[in-house]
Tab-separated table of C-alpha atoms in Angstrom:
chain	number	residue	atom	x	y	z
A	296	MET	CA	70.185	66.047	117.278
A	297	GLU	CA	71.702	69.233	118.962
A	298	ASP	CA	74.340	71.084	117.221
A	299	ASP	CA	78.034	70.467	118.490
A	300	LYS	CA	78.248	73.928	119.550
A	301	VAL	CA	75.365	73.914	121.449
A	302	THR	CA	76.182	70.538	123.109
A	303	ARG	CA	79.652	71.847	124.046
A	304	PHE	CA	78.325	74.640	125.487
A	305	ILE	CA	75.713	73.131	127.552
A	306	ASP	CA	78.442	70.858	128.820
A	307	THR	CA	80.861	73.293	129.664
A	308	ARG	CA	79.320	76.735	129.893
A	309	ASP	CA	82.344	78.119	127.914
A	310	GLU	CA	81.817	81.717	126.910
A	311	HIS	CA	84.148	81.564	124.316
A	312	VAL	CA	81.910	78.635	122.625
A	313	LEU	CA	79.091	81.090	123.043
A	314	GLU	CA	80.855	83.863	120.952
A	315	ASP	CA	80.968	81.423	117.951
A	316	CYS	CA	77.233	80.518	118.135
A	317	THR	CA	74.792	81.647	115.508
A	318	LYS	CA	71.401	83.204	116.351
A	319	ALA	CA	69.710	79.832	115.688
A	320	GLN	CA	72.199	77.986	118.187
A	321	LEU	CA	71.809	80.685	120.731
A	322	GLN	CA	67.952	80.183	120.564
A	323	SER	CA	68.809	76.304	121.119
A	324	ILE	CA	70.791	77.049	124.174
A	325	ALA	CA	68.215	79.437	125.702
A	326	ASP	CA	65.447	76.702	125.187
A	327	HIS	CA	67.465	74.155	126.874
A	328	PHE	CA	68.361	76.279	130.134
A	329	GLY	CA	64.614	77.732	129.884
A	330	ILE	CA	65.832	81.262	129.436
A	331	LYS	CA	63.542	83.782	127.885
A	332	LEU	CA	65.444	85.832	125.329
A	333	ARG	CA	64.184	89.583	124.798
A	334	SER	CA	66.518	90.792	122.462
A	335	SER	CA	66.804	89.996	118.757
A	336	ARG	CA	70.624	90.927	118.456
A	337	VAL	CA	72.914	88.246	118.215
A	338	GLY	CA	75.370	90.063	120.627
A	339	GLU	CA	72.682	91.020	123.202
A	340	ARG	CA	71.515	87.468	123.093
A	341	ARG	CA	74.814	86.057	124.291
A	342	LEU	CA	75.076	88.578	127.151
A	343	GLU	CA	71.209	87.829	128.002
A	344	ILE	CA	72.367	83.905	128.390
A	345	MET	CA	75.415	84.514	130.434
A	346	ALA	CA	73.895	86.952	132.624
A	347	GLN	CA	70.866	84.952	133.442
A	348	LEU	CA	73.229	81.758	133.893
A	349	ARG	CA	75.326	83.624	136.086
A	350	ALA	CA	72.487	85.104	137.892
A	351	ARG	CA	71.060	81.624	138.607
A	352	ASP	CA	74.216	80.153	139.886
A	353	GLU	CA	74.555	83.030	142.195
A	354	ALA	CA	71.017	82.745	143.439
A	355	LEU	CA	71.491	79.101	143.781
A	356	GLY	CA	74.462	79.678	145.982
A	357	GLU	CA	72.898	82.135	148.245
A	358	GLU	CA	70.002	79.776	148.578
A	359	ARG	CA	72.407	77.180	149.663
A	360	GLN	CA	73.797	79.091	152.213
A	361	GLN	CA	70.987	80.813	153.652
A	362	THR	CA	68.398	77.928	153.652
A	363	PRO	CA	69.158	74.709	156.111
A	364	ALA	CA	69.046	71.574	154.272
A	365	SER	CA	66.321	69.961	156.640
A	366	VAL	CA	63.784	72.767	155.961
A	367	GLY	CA	64.483	73.170	152.143
A	368	GLU	CA	61.217	71.437	150.989
A	369	HIS	CA	58.944	73.602	153.217
A	370	LEU	CA	59.752	76.904	151.534
A	371	SER	CA	56.775	79.098	150.931
A	372	ILE	CA	55.321	80.294	147.429
A	373	GLY	CA	55.870	83.658	148.836
A	374	GLY	CA	59.652	82.953	149.349
A	375	SER	CA	59.876	81.230	145.846
A	376	SER	CA	58.303	84.455	144.053
A	377	ARG	CA	60.857	86.830	146.237
A	378	GLY	CA	63.808	84.519	145.001
A	379	SER	CA	62.420	84.859	141.468
A	380	SER	CA	62.414	88.572	141.523
A	381	GLY	CA	65.973	88.552	143.008
A	382	SER	CA	67.104	86.434	140.331
A	383	ARG	CA	65.674	88.900	137.482
A	384	ARG	CA	67.330	91.706	139.597
A	385	SER	CA	70.672	89.845	139.400
A	386	VAL	CA	70.116	89.110	135.610
A	387	LYS	CA	69.817	92.869	134.923
A	388	LEU	CA	72.737	93.412	136.806
A	389	GLU	CA	74.663	91.021	135.386
A	390	ILE	CA	73.907	92.189	131.775
A	391	LEU	CA	74.712	95.809	132.866
A	392	LYS	CA	77.924	94.655	134.324
A	393	LEU	CA	78.707	92.675	131.089
A	394	GLN	CA	77.724	95.854	128.903
A	395	LEU	CA	80.119	98.040	130.936
A	396	GLU	CA	82.915	95.607	130.707
A	397	ALA	CA	82.324	95.521	126.862
A	398	GLN	CA	82.265	99.283	126.553
A	399	LEU	CA	85.321	99.658	128.688
A	400	CYS	CA	87.164	97.188	126.515
A	401	LYS	CA	86.071	99.179	123.236
A	402	GLU	CA	87.276	102.549	124.858
A	403	GLU	CA	90.479	100.871	125.809
A	404	ARG	CA	90.927	99.632	122.331
A	405	GLU	CA	90.163	103.027	120.714
A	406	GLN	CA	92.385	104.814	123.195
A	407	GLU	CA	95.399	102.321	122.233
A	408	ALA	CA	94.567	102.815	118.404
A	409	GLN	CA	94.678	106.647	118.931
A	410	LEU	CA	98.072	106.361	120.723
A	411	CYS	CA	99.499	104.282	118.272
A	412	LYS	CA	98.260	106.802	115.546
A	413	GLU	CA	99.727	109.895	117.457
A	414	GLU	CA	103.245	107.951	117.778
A	415	ARG	CA	103.229	107.091	114.129
A	416	GLU	CA	102.498	110.583	113.295
A	417	ALA	CA	105.227	111.937	115.651
A	418	GLU	CA	107.572	109.721	114.458
A	419	ALA	CA	106.981	110.722	110.798
A	420	GLN	CA	106.990	114.320	111.735
A	421	LEU	CA	110.441	113.625	113.452
A	422	ARG	CA	111.962	111.932	110.287
A	423	LYS	CA	110.580	114.808	108.213
A	424	GLU	CA	112.193	117.314	110.335
A	425	GLU	CA	115.432	115.309	110.318
A	426	ARG	CA	115.362	115.184	106.660
A	427	GLU	CA	114.928	118.804	106.072
A	428	ALA	CA	117.755	119.513	108.540
A	429	GLN	CA	120.039	117.355	106.496
A	430	LEU	CA	118.976	118.994	103.265
A	431	ARG	CA	119.630	122.348	104.746
A	432	LYS	CA	123.030	121.368	106.098
A	433	GLU	CA	123.865	119.752	102.611
A	434	GLU	CA	122.785	122.908	100.934
A	435	ARG	CA	124.593	125.210	103.061
A	436	GLU	CA	127.961	122.900	102.432
A	437	HIS	CA	127.118	123.092	98.770
A	438	GLU	CA	126.646	126.799	98.816
A	439	ALA	CA	130.104	127.260	100.548
A	440	GLN	CA	131.757	124.931	98.062
A	441	LEU	CA	130.462	126.864	95.230
A	442	ARG	CA	131.716	130.210	96.945
A	443	ARG	CA	135.171	128.558	97.212
A	444	GLU	CA	134.637	127.413	93.628
A	445	GLU	CA	133.683	130.889	92.399
A	446	ARG	CA	136.540	132.715	94.325
A	447	GLU	CA	139.098	130.221	92.832
A	448	LEU	CA	137.864	130.532	89.317
A	449	GLU	CA	137.935	134.429	89.904
A	450	ALA	CA	141.525	134.320	91.209
A	451	ARG	CA	142.647	132.142	88.266
A	452	LEU	CA	140.915	134.513	85.686
A	453	LYS	CA	142.692	137.348	87.156
A	454	GLN	CA	145.945	135.518	87.166
A	455	GLN	CA	145.442	134.926	83.656
A	456	GLU	CA	144.395	138.359	82.817
A	457	VAL	CA	147.575	139.660	84.402
A	458	GLU	CA	149.793	137.337	82.712
A	459	ALA	CA	148.129	138.133	79.352
A	460	ASN	CA	148.625	141.858	80.004
A	461	LYS	CA	152.323	141.339	80.762
A	462	GLU	CA	152.667	139.593	77.288
A	463	VAL	CA	150.984	142.541	75.652
A	464	ASP	CA	152.811	145.014	77.404
A	465	LEU	CA	156.112	143.408	76.495
A	466	LYS	CA	154.774	142.852	72.859
A	467	ARG	CA	154.042	146.848	72.829
A	468	ALA	CA	157.406	147.364	74.284
A	469	GLU	CA	159.227	145.499	71.716
A	470	LEU	CA	157.191	147.528	69.134
A	471	GLY	CA	157.710	150.825	70.661
A	472	LEU	CA	153.953	151.367	71.157
A	473	ALA	CA	152.393	153.544	74.011
A	474	PRO	CA	150.684	151.608	77.103
A	475	PRO	CA	147.136	150.920	76.428
A	476	ALA	CA	144.408	152.712	78.064
A	477	PRO	CA	143.006	151.581	81.596
A	478	PRO	CA	141.152	148.448	81.348
A	479	GLN	CA	138.130	149.575	83.601
A	480	GLN	CA	135.651	149.419	80.639
A	481	GLU	CA	137.070	146.332	79.535
A	482	ASP	CA	136.620	144.547	83.087
A	483	ARG	CA	133.029	145.751	83.194
A	484	ARG	CA	132.661	143.821	80.016
A	485	LEU	CA	134.274	140.860	80.998
A	486	THR	CA	132.486	140.201	84.395
A	487	PRO	CA	129.036	139.649	82.656
A	488	GLU	CA	130.674	137.416	79.897
A	489	CYS	CA	132.427	135.387	82.586
A	490	TYR	CA	129.036	134.750	84.491
A	491	ARG	CA	127.092	133.960	80.963
A	492	LYS	CA	129.806	131.675	80.201
A	493	ARG	CA	129.321	129.564	83.464
A	494	PHE	CA	125.753	129.593	83.065
A	495	ARG	CA	125.721	128.151	79.415
A	496	GLU	CA	128.573	125.807	80.097
A	497	CYS	CA	127.214	124.500	83.512
A	498	THR	CA	126.957	120.490	83.405
A	499	ARG	CA	126.141	117.891	85.759
A	500	SER	CA	129.468	116.890	87.662
A	501	PRO	CA	130.014	113.218	88.508
A	502	GLY	CA	128.627	112.426	91.929
A	503	LYS	CA	126.038	115.264	92.065
A	504	SER	CA	122.443	114.806	91.765
A	505	TYR	CA	120.004	116.564	89.546
A	506	VAL	CA	118.710	118.575	92.526
A	507	GLU	CA	122.233	119.877	93.208
A	508	THR	CA	122.978	120.369	89.537
A	509	ALA	CA	119.578	122.414	89.081
A	510	ARG	CA	120.406	124.495	92.210
A	511	GLU	CA	123.974	125.378	90.866
A	512	MET	CA	122.396	126.149	87.442
A	513	LYS	CA	119.977	128.448	88.847
A	514	ARG	CA	122.415	130.028	91.171
A	515	LYS	CA	124.871	130.896	88.086
A	516	PHE	CA	121.917	132.269	86.018
A	517	LEU	CA	121.091	134.671	88.737
A	518	LYS	CA	124.554	135.768	88.928
A	519	TRP	CA	124.595	136.525	85.298
A	520	LEU	CA	121.547	138.415	85.572
A	521	GLU	CA	122.738	140.479	88.376
A	522	SER	CA	126.093	141.120	86.488
A	523	GLU	CA	124.095	142.465	83.813
A	524	GLY	CA	121.768	144.553	85.721
A	525	ALA	CA	118.520	142.762	84.966
A	526	LYS	CA	116.012	143.484	87.503
A	527	SER	CA	112.720	142.879	85.880
A	528	ALA	CA	111.166	140.452	83.460
A	529	GLU	CA	111.553	142.896	80.614
A	530	ASP	CA	115.437	143.118	81.350
A	531	VAL	CA	115.697	139.268	81.291
A	532	LYS	CA	113.755	139.189	78.010
A	533	ARG	CA	115.942	141.693	76.389
A	534	LEU	CA	118.994	139.992	77.706
A	535	MET	CA	118.022	136.473	76.288
A	536	VAL	CA	117.023	138.119	72.848
A	537	LEU	CA	120.451	140.083	72.693
A	538	GLU	CA	122.248	136.801	73.477
A	539	LYS	CA	120.227	135.109	70.694
A	540	PHE	CA	121.032	137.658	68.326
A	541	MET	CA	124.763	137.516	69.195
A	542	SER	CA	124.989	133.846	68.693
A	543	MET	CA	123.793	134.641	64.964
A	544	LEU	CA	126.945	137.001	64.251
A	545	SER	CA	130.047	136.022	62.701
A	546	PRO	CA	132.979	135.797	65.096
A	547	GLU	CA	134.690	138.870	63.926
A	548	ILE	CA	131.537	140.911	64.017
A	549	ARG	CA	130.443	139.553	67.295
A	550	VAL	CA	133.853	140.521	68.878
A	551	ARG	CA	133.439	144.200	67.858
A	552	VAL	CA	129.914	144.498	68.992
A	553	LYS	CA	130.572	143.003	72.279
A	554	GLU	CA	133.588	145.426	72.533
A	555	ALA	CA	131.112	148.277	72.065
A	556	ASP	CA	129.226	147.060	75.096
A	557	ILE	CA	126.084	147.517	73.467
A	558	LYS	CA	122.760	146.301	75.445
A	559	ASP	CA	119.920	147.152	73.068
A	560	LEU	CA	119.091	144.809	70.327
A	561	ARG	CA	118.292	147.476	67.769
A	562	ALA	CA	121.481	149.175	68.490
A	563	ALA	CA	123.292	145.938	68.159
A	564	ALA	CA	121.498	145.228	64.944
A	565	ASP	CA	122.603	148.678	63.544
A	566	ARG	CA	126.260	148.187	64.663
A	567	ALA	CA	126.304	144.610	63.223
A	568	ASP	CA	124.986	145.728	59.640
A	569	MET	CA	127.702	148.772	59.742
A	570	LEU	CA	130.579	146.453	60.604
A	571	GLU	CA	129.621	144.037	57.880
A	572	GLU	CA	129.445	146.856	55.276
A	573	VAL	CA	133.090	147.710	56.466
A	574	LEU	CA	134.328	144.171	56.738
């Protein structure tokens, strides 16, 4: 008993049924139609079967159109041979046609896949550029906000300094003391100290991301280094070690050492020892 798929194809000649057939089922179909298969590959066998069946149908149609029905039984052997030769050529042409169609379909699928890939890459690149542009915009806005805050802070510090100086001047006037020396040296010491405190007291504000906080902390650190004149790795090392040493001093000695505006660790240590003996 023949397989259901074999029977269904024999009855319908449906090419879709042929696509689901196995190698053995294809051989059964070929045997039924008297087709000699040359290829051992399943895909090529399907092409051979369809090509030869179509060639037979075309050859049969041509014979019916060209040969009168009344003399059909008197065809010569030579004519039959020529018909068989034409049938073989038709089979080869049909196989070639099917192979070309399959190749074209394959190329179209590959081209569509390549176009889809290029579209996805273009969309991904566009999204990346949009994100980068947004980040640059946010960074510029953040830097502008930091500069505004810095100017406001400096203005408040100056105002507080002015008010403090006024109070000192009033006290000195009440006590009959001479005015203090010009504060240029004191201002030079206060600026690095101000930036140092901003860096050390930097915290994450509500609503800010860690990236924004890290960017702000780095900016304040660089401002501190710039105000201290630190331009090399050695300068940074000196500054960090000196700051650690200053944190070990008592508040009174620390104030006196800072007033001396000492930038060298050994000099600061000598000054601290001297002050400790005096105090």
